[in-house]
């Protein structure tokens, strides 16, 4: 049974990775939010299963927090933001998408290369998943770099946090509860602040293109 | 003694060449007698080398050249295999050449005959050479004779330019090879290969020797970034010569690389394999992407040769990687793929190059944009070229598919490597190989479709005539090679067993000889491929479909003009051009190219669209080097003053300096 | 090999030839329903084939013999492809002739022939279609190969029967790499079978068509064979997808009962798959032709990641 669970967690990790790649290759902001919601749901499933296998009830709590926050609240907020800002359409990436994905493959190889010694030491149930978690973080980071609009960048930031969360769950069976609550609150506050921020960018420049922020530089 | 016979055959080639000089301007004699005789010699060479393949290595010492420095020759299984390639491909090319050379094209036919046969003989002797001295002499003879063949049409300035570029690259490469031999003899002063084999170099010196060999042979083979001469020299040469250069001469560089990596340096290091794999994949992708956008048919084939050389080098890299980790059966699999691809490339590339020769003769056009529809006027050439193009595209059940299949199989075995990082690289490499193979299909559809299909884009094309008897005979030989290599891989691989065993200590012979009709490299559960059965399956369903449709329905047929979209004023020039066919590739792979484009304005009365697709390496690597050389040369030029007194001063200073040295 | 093996081989070929048009009809029906139209009969493709076979063949004036043999070659290739993909049983005598790599080569062979034939007449549409078909092909082929390789790495074999045998008859196991491979395979098969996000099988709109542009000049029995071949191709792709990702129910060697059970299972799976394909087509929009390389490059890279994940997770 344990082998089966490991395989299942591996599968969830692979799905997370796939969602990260899907985000990289997605132009439409609305789809990005759906993908983010899916990523949250996968995370909930993974956390709950790890909790079930290792009999650690605090993981159920963190699964519940994730569910409320990342599957319900934040996507809802994001939906409202894009409705109000009226930015549902496609956003061109800075680098074309196949090239981005090619770089993504290099990142995946790199993160596995990094994670290899750690996974060999660790005795947790899904050793291979640390590399995937790291890859998700790096991929989200890259997504933030390759987008020029504010909303996709925020989503990239959020999905980076998802990757970190998954790394914590897979490698060490979750962070201490206090840390987790703190991060959850941070993310929530962060998204609120960024939401306000986006409205202000729009008011100032009549566009969400963050390249306009370059004008703020003092010459 | 096969070695003696082969040396006799070389002598025969040289005699045929000299006979050409005696009959300098008598075209009929040279073409109808000497070239077919040369082809027969090639056939005999094939037979003799095939007999030698399974025999123990034989050596001979010829007291030629300098006193106390004789030529050593040795015929082992690796040499015999490459002699078979030379013999097999040159037979077809020589027969074709018998019908190809015409009056009034630069160099007189008799001289061409001499250069041609000296070229062939020198390639045989390169493969046979067993000491550095003989090897270098033959290597230079090969370079010089092919240089003269390239500039056969020396009245055109661009051909002279291509020839000089070729000669320059050949010599830079030769320096690398010479230095490599210098490292390999390890200060013993004995330049025979037997001595080099006996030396055990430290990893540093071995790697240095390997890198020098890679540079030297890479310049000859056209590995990126040393490939620039290939797309210039191959189109410039007459078609049979391009066929010889691309089909056979590039293989001598592959032979050299194999000889040094697996024979003279005993065990390769693992990073040599990675380097070869990387360079090979780069060359393959670079070559095929450039081939897809060419508008000159011979340049297209030249770039396709770079692609094939890249695949060969990648295969050698994989074999070296396996050999370094002691996985001998896998190394044998990869090496078999390399050798198989060498012979199949020799056949199909020679075939395609000679076919462009026929097209060139029939139409006097090399640019794809002015050809089209030739299948109706030259059906023989068209159908034989189709086979060549399908082989080149690596499609089953022809000869190009088998090596590709073997190479991909050996990639699939790689996850057993002990190095985790290498394991990760392998899927990426396999994906690149698959991409290159698919792009080769794109290129070949463009090549064949634009030349032979559609409607003739120029009026004069409807006067095109089909190839003559000798040309057809030569092409038929090459076509049968492509088909036989595709349908009967098992006997060929059993032969290759004798080559891979001495080099990597294992062979596929025992595994594949279990079944004549199925190619089974390891076991039936792992993988199998039965080209004959494959062809039978397609052919039977094809025939059944044909027969049943005729039996149940009818065979009525009407001819009508094709649909013109309601616009009857179309002319053949409105067809999609070669440029248009390559356009998607140009867009997708735009970072590969240096595109210069000039678009006409809408108000231009005589609009002209110009686009030139350049090579980044030329601008990034070669032009800076050329500029540096020029600057250095100018510095030396400062010495030139034009006044006698100053020259006398130079002599005087030199004299004083020499006297100082002597005093000490 | 025994008599049962040959029987299942023959059964597979005939089933493919018979069921392929039915599958196309089924998908068309579902698509019509999902789009709130009244659907054509399930047997419409057969009627169309019959009509086309009966019609006179109209050949372009300067079409060469290459143009005339191409429909037969393409049909032969697709029939062989259907024969070697295990859909009912994994005990197929023809299967050793071509493994996963040769299967991709077989599809490539058909593609090259049909592209060349499209260029033969020399009209603008033909060449345009040929170029676009090869454009799709050069990305779809390696992607398909990588999908098959992901499965090969799991079963340590490229032989299709061994792959399916391993996937179907081993203990239930989850392979994460197959998730990537499955997505990539879906994308590739949409592109290869001229389905909606890439091509629209229902229109002759000149700016967007690919497959229809290729066969624009064909008529009569040639067109019938090509239509049949394209539904065979769809059938082959569906069977390959089912065999790789939903392999349950395919008969093991040497058991007539399993063979009998495999047939309704296959039909059920195909019916479900066809309805799903129609759904997928109805909810997505046709993309611009310039976006197609990107779509396929994504599929290709996903398949490569699948292989990587396979090696990395050490499954």
Short mmCIF file of C-alpha atoms in Angstrom, two decimals, chain C residues 32-313:
data_model
loop_
_atom_site.label_atom_id
_atom_site.label_comp_id
_atom_site.label_asym_id
_atom_site.label_seq_id
_atom_site.Cartn_x
_atom_site.Cartn_y
_atom_site.Cartn_z
CA UNK C 32 -23.46 17.91 -34.04
CA UNK C 33 -25.37 17.12 -30.84
CA UNK C 34 -23.00 19.15 -28.69
CA UNK C 35 -23.38 22.09 -31.02
CA UNK C 36 -27.17 21.83 -30.97
CA UNK C 37 -27.48 20.69 -34.55
CA UNK C 38 -29.37 17.69 -35.84
CA UNK C 39 -26.83 14.97 -36.42
CA UNK C 40 -26.19 13.03 -39.63
CA UNK C 41 -26.69 9.31 -39.55
CA UNK C 42 -24.07 7.17 -37.91
CA UNK C 43 -23.51 5.43 -41.23
CA UNK C 44 -23.03 8.59 -43.27
CA UNK C 45 -19.28 7.97 -43.79
CA UNK C 46 -20.00 4.58 -45.39
CA UNK C 47 -22.50 6.17 -47.75
CA UNK C 48 -19.98 8.82 -48.64
CA UNK C 49 -17.30 6.23 -49.37
CA UNK C 50 -19.71 4.23 -51.51
CA UNK C 51 -20.71 7.35 -53.43
CA UNK C 52 -17.11 8.36 -54.03
CA UNK C 53 -16.09 4.90 -55.18
CA UNK C 54 -18.92 4.96 -57.71
CA UNK C 55 -18.04 8.35 -59.11
CA UNK C 56 -15.81 8.89 -62.10
CA UNK C 57 -12.22 9.71 -61.39
CA UNK C 58 -11.30 13.19 -62.60
CA UNK C 59 -7.58 13.60 -62.84
CA UNK C 60 -5.71 16.88 -63.28
CA UNK C 61 -4.25 17.16 -66.78
CA UNK C 62 -0.60 16.94 -65.92
CA UNK C 63 -0.80 14.75 -62.82
CA UNK C 64 2.06 12.24 -62.76
CA UNK C 65 1.95 8.60 -61.73
CA UNK C 66 3.21 9.57 -58.28
CA UNK C 67 -0.07 11.38 -57.82
CA UNK C 68 -2.01 8.29 -58.83
CA UNK C 69 -0.30 5.77 -56.59
CA UNK C 70 -0.31 7.99 -53.50
CA UNK C 71 -3.86 7.17 -52.30
CA UNK C 72 -3.02 3.48 -52.38
CA UNK C 73 0.28 3.99 -50.58
CA UNK C 74 -1.36 6.09 -47.88
CA UNK C 75 -4.13 3.56 -47.48
CA UNK C 76 -1.62 0.71 -47.25
CA UNK C 77 0.42 2.55 -44.62
CA UNK C 78 -2.61 3.25 -42.47
CA UNK C 79 -3.88 -0.32 -42.77
CA UNK C 80 -0.50 -1.61 -41.61
CA UNK C 81 -0.48 0.91 -38.75
CA UNK C 82 -3.87 -0.40 -37.60
CA UNK C 83 -2.56 -3.94 -37.85
CA UNK C 84 0.45 -3.44 -35.60
CA UNK C 85 -1.17 -1.39 -32.86
CA UNK C 86 -2.52 -3.82 -30.28
CA UNK C 87 -6.18 -2.97 -29.85
CA UNK C 88 -7.71 -6.37 -29.09
CA UNK C 89 -4.86 -8.66 -28.26
CA UNK C 90 -1.15 -8.44 -27.60
CA UNK C 91 -0.46 -11.61 -29.52
CA UNK C 92 0.02 -10.24 -33.03
CA UNK C 93 2.18 -12.02 -35.62
CA UNK C 94 2.73 -8.82 -37.63
CA UNK C 95 3.78 -6.77 -34.65
CA UNK C 96 7.50 -7.69 -34.63
CA UNK C 97 7.80 -6.16 -38.10
CA UNK C 98 7.45 -2.66 -36.74
CA UNK C 99 8.00 -1.32 -33.25
CA UNK C 100 7.15 2.12 -31.87
CA UNK C 101 9.87 3.87 -33.88
CA UNK C 102 8.84 2.16 -37.09
CA UNK C 103 5.22 3.10 -36.39
CA UNK C 104 6.20 6.77 -36.33
CA UNK C 105 8.19 6.14 -39.50
CA UNK C 106 5.12 4.61 -41.08
CA UNK C 107 3.03 7.68 -40.36
CA UNK C 108 5.89 9.81 -41.70
CA UNK C 109 6.00 7.78 -44.90
CA UNK C 110 2.30 8.37 -45.50
CA UNK C 111 2.71 12.04 -44.76
CA UNK C 112 5.62 12.49 -47.16
CA UNK C 113 3.73 10.75 -49.94
CA UNK C 114 0.57 12.76 -49.52
CA UNK C 115 2.54 16.02 -49.33
CA UNK C 116 4.43 15.15 -52.50
CA UNK C 117 1.19 14.28 -54.25
CA UNK C 118 -0.28 17.62 -53.21
CA UNK C 119 2.70 19.38 -54.77
CA UNK C 120 2.40 17.36 -57.96
CA UNK C 121 -0.48 19.22 -59.56
CA UNK C 122 1.21 22.52 -58.99
CA UNK C 123 -1.71 24.59 -57.82
CA UNK C 124 -1.24 27.12 -55.09
CA UNK C 125 -3.44 25.30 -52.60
CA UNK C 126 -1.69 21.97 -52.97
CA UNK C 127 1.74 23.36 -52.20
CA UNK C 128 0.33 25.45 -49.38
CA UNK C 129 -1.26 22.37 -47.87
CA UNK C 130 1.94 20.34 -48.34
CA UNK C 131 3.99 22.97 -46.60
CA UNK C 132 1.60 23.21 -43.68
CA UNK C 133 1.30 19.44 -43.38
CA UNK C 134 5.07 19.08 -43.24
CA UNK C 135 5.22 21.94 -40.75
CA UNK C 136 2.85 20.08 -38.48
CA UNK C 137 4.63 16.84 -39.15
CA UNK C 138 8.12 17.89 -38.24
CA UNK C 139 6.97 18.82 -34.74
CA UNK C 140 4.28 16.19 -34.25
CA UNK C 141 6.43 13.25 -35.27
CA UNK C 142 9.17 13.72 -32.66
CA UNK C 143 6.49 14.50 -30.08
CA UNK C 144 4.72 11.24 -30.84
CA UNK C 145 8.03 9.42 -30.69
CA UNK C 146 8.80 10.92 -27.30
CA UNK C 147 5.36 9.91 -26.01
CA UNK C 148 6.01 6.35 -27.11
CA UNK C 149 9.48 6.51 -25.61
CA UNK C 150 8.05 7.48 -22.22
CA UNK C 151 6.09 4.25 -22.34
CA UNK C 152 9.13 2.37 -23.65
CA UNK C 153 11.20 3.48 -20.69
CA UNK C 154 8.58 2.03 -18.37
CA UNK C 155 8.50 -1.34 -20.06
CA UNK C 156 12.16 -1.34 -21.19
CA UNK C 157 11.06 -2.13 -24.71
CA UNK C 158 10.04 -0.41 -27.91
CA UNK C 159 7.93 -3.30 -29.10
CA UNK C 160 4.32 -2.15 -29.03
CA UNK C 161 2.96 -5.47 -27.81
CA UNK C 162 5.44 -5.62 -24.94
CA UNK C 163 4.63 -2.05 -23.94
CA UNK C 164 0.91 -2.72 -23.84
CA UNK C 165 1.45 -6.05 -22.14
CA UNK C 166 3.46 -4.39 -19.40
CA UNK C 167 0.99 -1.58 -18.92
CA UNK C 168 -2.11 -3.78 -19.02
CA UNK C 169 -1.13 -6.90 -17.20
CA UNK C 170 1.14 -5.77 -14.44
CA UNK C 171 0.05 -4.78 -10.94
CA UNK C 172 -1.77 -1.53 -10.85
CA UNK C 173 0.79 1.22 -10.74
CA UNK C 174 0.70 4.93 -11.35
CA UNK C 175 3.28 6.33 -13.69
CA UNK C 176 3.60 10.12 -13.38
CA UNK C 177 5.45 10.33 -16.66
CA UNK C 178 2.38 9.01 -18.45
CA UNK C 179 0.45 12.06 -17.27
CA UNK C 180 2.76 14.27 -19.30
CA UNK C 181 2.78 11.79 -22.14
CA UNK C 182 -1.02 11.68 -22.11
CA UNK C 183 -1.39 15.44 -22.47
CA UNK C 184 1.25 15.53 -25.19
CA UNK C 185 -0.38 12.64 -26.99
CA UNK C 186 -3.77 14.34 -26.95
CA UNK C 187 -2.27 17.48 -28.44
CA UNK C 188 -0.41 15.54 -31.10
CA UNK C 189 -3.39 13.48 -32.11
CA UNK C 190 -5.55 16.58 -32.43
CA UNK C 191 -2.96 18.05 -34.78
CA UNK C 192 -2.27 14.87 -36.69
CA UNK C 193 -5.91 14.08 -37.35
CA UNK C 194 -6.74 17.59 -38.51
CA UNK C 195 -8.96 18.33 -35.53
CA UNK C 196 -10.20 21.63 -34.28
CA UNK C 197 -7.59 23.68 -32.52
CA UNK C 198 -5.22 23.03 -35.41
CA UNK C 199 -7.35 22.33 -38.45
CA UNK C 200 -11.05 22.20 -39.11
CA UNK C 201 -12.21 19.05 -40.88
CA UNK C 202 -15.53 20.63 -41.78
CA UNK C 203 -14.52 23.64 -43.85
CA UNK C 204 -12.77 24.53 -47.05
CA UNK C 205 -11.85 27.97 -45.82
CA UNK C 206 -8.71 28.62 -47.77
CA UNK C 207 -6.74 30.53 -45.17
CA UNK C 208 -7.01 27.90 -42.50
CA UNK C 209 -7.30 24.51 -44.12
CA UNK C 210 -4.49 22.01 -44.04
CA UNK C 211 -5.70 18.50 -44.65
CA UNK C 212 -8.42 19.55 -47.06
CA UNK C 213 -5.92 21.60 -49.05
CA UNK C 214 -3.77 18.52 -49.50
CA UNK C 215 -6.51 16.45 -51.04
CA UNK C 216 -8.30 19.26 -52.85
CA UNK C 217 -7.55 17.92 -56.34
CA UNK C 218 -8.44 14.33 -55.55
CA UNK C 219 -11.75 12.86 -56.62
CA UNK C 220 -13.60 9.60 -57.08
CA UNK C 221 -11.97 6.43 -55.81
CA UNK C 222 -8.76 8.22 -54.92
CA UNK C 223 -10.63 10.58 -52.64
CA UNK C 224 -12.56 7.69 -51.15
CA UNK C 225 -9.34 5.87 -50.31
CA UNK C 226 -7.84 8.99 -48.79
CA UNK C 227 -10.95 9.64 -46.70
CA UNK C 228 -10.92 6.05 -45.56
CA UNK C 229 -7.22 6.30 -44.81
CA UNK C 230 -7.73 9.40 -42.70
CA UNK C 231 -10.46 7.71 -40.67
CA UNK C 232 -8.10 4.72 -40.33
CA UNK C 233 -5.48 7.11 -39.03
CA UNK C 234 -7.89 8.47 -36.47
CA UNK C 235 -8.76 4.91 -35.52
CA UNK C 236 -5.07 4.00 -35.20
CA UNK C 237 -4.38 7.03 -33.02
CA UNK C 238 -7.38 6.31 -30.83
CA UNK C 239 -6.35 2.70 -30.40
CA UNK C 240 -2.78 3.70 -29.63
CA UNK C 241 -3.97 6.20 -27.06
CA UNK C 242 -6.32 3.71 -25.47
CA UNK C 243 -3.64 1.03 -25.46
CA UNK C 244 -1.10 3.31 -23.80
CA UNK C 245 -3.22 5.12 -21.27
CA UNK C 246 -6.26 2.88 -20.71
CA UNK C 247 -4.89 -0.55 -21.50
CA UNK C 248 -7.36 -2.57 -19.46
CA UNK C 249 -9.26 -5.22 -21.28
CA UNK C 250 -6.80 -5.97 -24.05
CA UNK C 251 -6.50 -9.71 -24.33
CA UNK C 252 -3.43 -11.53 -23.18
CA UNK C 253 -1.89 -14.19 -25.34
CA UNK C 254 -3.60 -17.51 -25.98
CA UNK C 255 -7.07 -17.16 -24.62
CA UNK C 256 -10.08 -17.04 -26.92
CA UNK C 257 -12.38 -15.93 -24.15
CA UNK C 258 -10.32 -12.84 -23.41
CA UNK C 259 -10.36 -12.04 -27.11
CA UNK C 260 -14.13 -12.18 -27.10
CA UNK C 261 -14.29 -9.97 -24.02
CA UNK C 262 -11.81 -7.49 -25.48
CA UNK C 263 -14.08 -6.62 -28.39
CA UNK C 264 -16.98 -5.02 -26.47
CA UNK C 265 -14.44 -3.37 -24.17
CA UNK C 266 -12.67 -1.81 -27.15
CA UNK C 267 -15.93 -0.60 -28.66
CA UNK C 268 -16.97 0.90 -25.35
CA UNK C 269 -13.66 2.66 -24.92
CA UNK C 270 -13.71 3.95 -28.48
CA UNK C 271 -17.26 5.25 -28.05
CA UNK C 272 -16.30 7.10 -24.89
CA UNK C 273 -13.09 8.39 -26.44
CA UNK C 274 -14.91 9.58 -29.54
CA UNK C 275 -17.49 11.47 -27.51
CA UNK C 276 -14.70 13.04 -25.49
CA UNK C 277 -12.90 14.08 -28.66
CA UNK C 278 -16.08 15.71 -29.94
CA UNK C 279 -16.44 17.53 -26.64
CA UNK C 280 -12.84 18.70 -26.77
CA UNK C 281 -13.36 19.97 -30.29
CA UNK C 282 -16.56 21.77 -29.38
CA UNK C 283 -15.14 23.67 -26.44
CA UNK C 284 -11.93 24.85 -28.08
CA UNK C 285 -11.46 27.46 -30.75
CA UNK C 286 -9.48 27.11 -33.94
CA UNK C 287 -6.13 28.76 -33.54
CA UNK C 288 -4.21 30.83 -36.03
CA UNK C 289 -1.80 28.88 -38.18
CA UNK C 290 1.14 30.81 -36.74
CA UNK C 291 0.23 29.56 -33.31
CA UNK C 292 0.31 25.91 -34.42
CA UNK C 293 4.09 25.48 -34.20
CA UNK C 294 3.89 26.83 -30.68
CA UNK C 295 1.11 24.41 -29.78
CA UNK C 296 3.08 21.49 -31.16
CA UNK C 297 6.36 22.63 -29.66
CA UNK C 298 4.55 22.65 -26.32
CA UNK C 299 3.41 19.09 -26.93
CA UNK C 300 6.93 18.06 -27.92
CA UNK C 301 8.48 19.63 -24.85
CA UNK C 302 5.82 18.15 -22.58
CA UNK C 303 6.66 14.72 -23.93
CA UNK C 304 10.35 15.36 -23.30
CA UNK C 305 9.55 16.44 -19.75
CA UNK C 306 7.58 13.23 -19.39
CA UNK C 307 10.68 11.24 -20.28
CA UNK C 308 12.75 13.36 -17.91
CA UNK C 309 10.29 12.87 -15.05
CA UNK C 310 10.42 9.18 -15.75
CA UNK C 311 14.17 9.07 -15.35
CA UNK C 312 14.25 11.54 -12.47
CA UNK C 313 11.63 9.96 -10.27
#
